[in-house]
PDB file of C-alpha atoms in Angstrom:
ATOM      1  CA  UNK A   3      83.026  71.043  44.959  1.00 61.00           C
ATOM      2  CA  UNK A   4      80.934  67.944  45.498  1.00 76.00           C
ATOM      3  CA  UNK A   5      78.507  67.356  48.204  1.00 77.00           C
ATOM      4  CA  UNK A   6      81.048  64.739  49.444  1.00 82.00           C
ATOM      5  CA  UNK A   7      84.144  66.709  49.325  1.00 80.00           C
ATOM      6  CA  UNK A   8      82.332  69.979  51.384  1.00 80.00           C
ATOM      7  CA  UNK A   9      81.095  67.343  53.896  1.00 81.00           C
ATOM      8  CA  UNK A  10      84.764  65.819  54.419  1.00 84.00           C
ATOM      9  CA  UNK A  11      86.172  69.348  54.888  1.00 83.00           C
ATOM     10  CA  UNK A  12      83.250  70.037  57.423  1.00 82.00           C
ATOM     11  CA  UNK A  13      84.327  67.903  59.228  1.00 85.00           C
ATOM     12  CA  UNK A  14      88.176  67.640  58.945  1.00 85.00           C
ATOM     13  CA  UNK A  15      87.739  71.363  60.420  1.00 83.00           C
ATOM     14  CA  UNK A  16      85.129  70.070  63.147  1.00 83.00           C
ATOM     15  CA  UNK A  17      88.085  67.763  64.271  1.00 85.00           C
ATOM     16  CA  UNK A  18      90.577  70.294  64.131  1.00 83.00           C
ATOM     17  CA  UNK A  19      88.208  72.506  66.618  1.00 78.00           C
ATOM     18  CA  UNK A  20      87.419  69.549  68.721  1.00 79.00           C
ATOM     19  CA  UNK A  21      91.579  69.052  68.947  1.00 78.00           C
ATOM     20  CA  UNK A  22      92.206  73.081  69.687  1.00 69.00           C
ATOM     21  CA  UNK A  23      89.530  72.164  72.387  1.00 70.00           C
ATOM     22  CA  UNK A  24      90.571  69.585  74.447  1.00 73.00           C
ATOM     23  CA  UNK A  25      94.354  70.926  74.534  1.00 64.00           C
ATOM     24  CA  UNK A  26      95.433  72.728  77.622  1.00 62.00           C
ATOM     25  CA  UNK A  27      99.291  72.923  76.949  1.00 66.00           C
ATOM     26  CA  UNK A  28      99.230  76.510  76.695  1.00 63.00           C
ATOM     27  CA  UNK A  29      96.836  77.173  80.062  1.00 63.00           C
ATOM     28  CA  UNK A  30      99.497  76.627  82.432  1.00 72.00           C
ATOM     29  CA  UNK A  31     101.373  79.638  80.758  1.00 72.00           C
ATOM     30  CA  UNK A  32      99.299  82.029  80.543  1.00 78.00           C
ATOM     31  CA  UNK A  33      97.999  80.735  84.598  1.00 79.00           C
ATOM     32  CA  UNK A  34     101.724  81.219  84.929  1.00 79.00           C
ATOM     33  CA  UNK A  35     101.470  85.005  83.681  1.00 82.00           C
ATOM     34  CA  UNK A  36      98.096  85.486  85.689  1.00 85.00           C
ATOM     35  CA  UNK A  37      99.851  84.556  88.745  1.00 86.00           C
ATOM     36  CA  UNK A  38     103.154  87.070  87.868  1.00 86.00           C
ATOM     37  CA  UNK A  39     101.206  90.153  87.384  1.00 85.00           C
ATOM     38  CA  UNK A  40      99.331  89.462  90.590  1.00 88.00           C
ATOM     39  CA  UNK A  41     102.342  89.078  92.627  1.00 87.00           C
ATOM     40  CA  UNK A  42     103.906  92.217  90.550  1.00 85.00           C
ATOM     41  CA  UNK A  43     100.994  93.991  92.243  1.00 84.00           C
ATOM     42  CA  UNK A  44     100.726  92.830  95.439  1.00 83.00           C
ATOM     43  CA  UNK A  45     104.929  93.835  95.491  1.00 80.00           C
ATOM     44  CA  UNK A  46     103.878  97.476  94.306  1.00 78.00           C
ATOM     45  CA  UNK A  47     101.751  98.366  97.281  1.00 79.00           C
ATOM     46  CA  UNK A  48     103.556  97.152  99.827  1.00 79.00           C
ATOM     47  CA  UNK A  49     106.904  97.745  99.487  1.00 77.00           C
ATOM     48  CA  UNK A  50     106.510 101.205 100.460  1.00 77.00           C
ATOM     49  CA  UNK A  51     105.046 100.830 103.698  1.00 78.00           C
ATOM     50  CA  UNK A  52     107.208  97.362 104.576  1.00 77.00           C
ATOM     51  CA  UNK A  53     110.038 100.245 103.723  1.00 80.00           C
ATOM     52  CA  UNK A  54     109.151 102.161 105.833  1.00 82.00           C
ATOM     53  CA  UNK A  55     108.895 100.068 108.924  1.00 83.00           C
ATOM     54  CA  UNK A  56     111.829  98.722 108.198  1.00 82.00           C
ATOM     55  CA  UNK A  57     114.146 101.693 108.565  1.00 87.00           C
ATOM     56  CA  UNK A  58     111.747 102.735 111.067  1.00 89.00           C
ATOM     57  CA  UNK A  59     112.736  99.128 113.107  1.00 89.00           C
ATOM     58  CA  UNK A  60     116.579  99.164 112.133  1.00 91.00           C
ATOM     59  CA  UNK A  61     116.577 103.085 113.449  1.00 91.00           C
ATOM     60  CA  UNK A  62     115.578 101.860 116.560  1.00 92.00           C
ATOM     61  CA  UNK A  63     117.688  99.511 117.515  1.00 89.00           C
ATOM     62  CA  UNK A  64     120.916 101.494 116.226  1.00 89.00           C
ATOM     63  CA  UNK A  65     119.644 104.625 118.544  1.00 91.00           C
ATOM     64  CA  UNK A  66     119.272 101.728 121.566  1.00 89.00           C
ATOM     65  CA  UNK A  67     123.272 100.558 120.601  1.00 84.00           C
TER      66      UNK A  67
END
């Protein structure tokens, strides 16, 4: 392989990787996945205490009626 062909190949690879660095199209998908994971963790942490509080509140209302 000649020096010119090697230099062209290196330049094209550099251009390819520069394009990958500038590409932000997939970032929003990753961000949505992180947010969905955080919501799932929050729901898992708070569903039982909230459920108990709501049940207690409705039981109190039922007994008052």
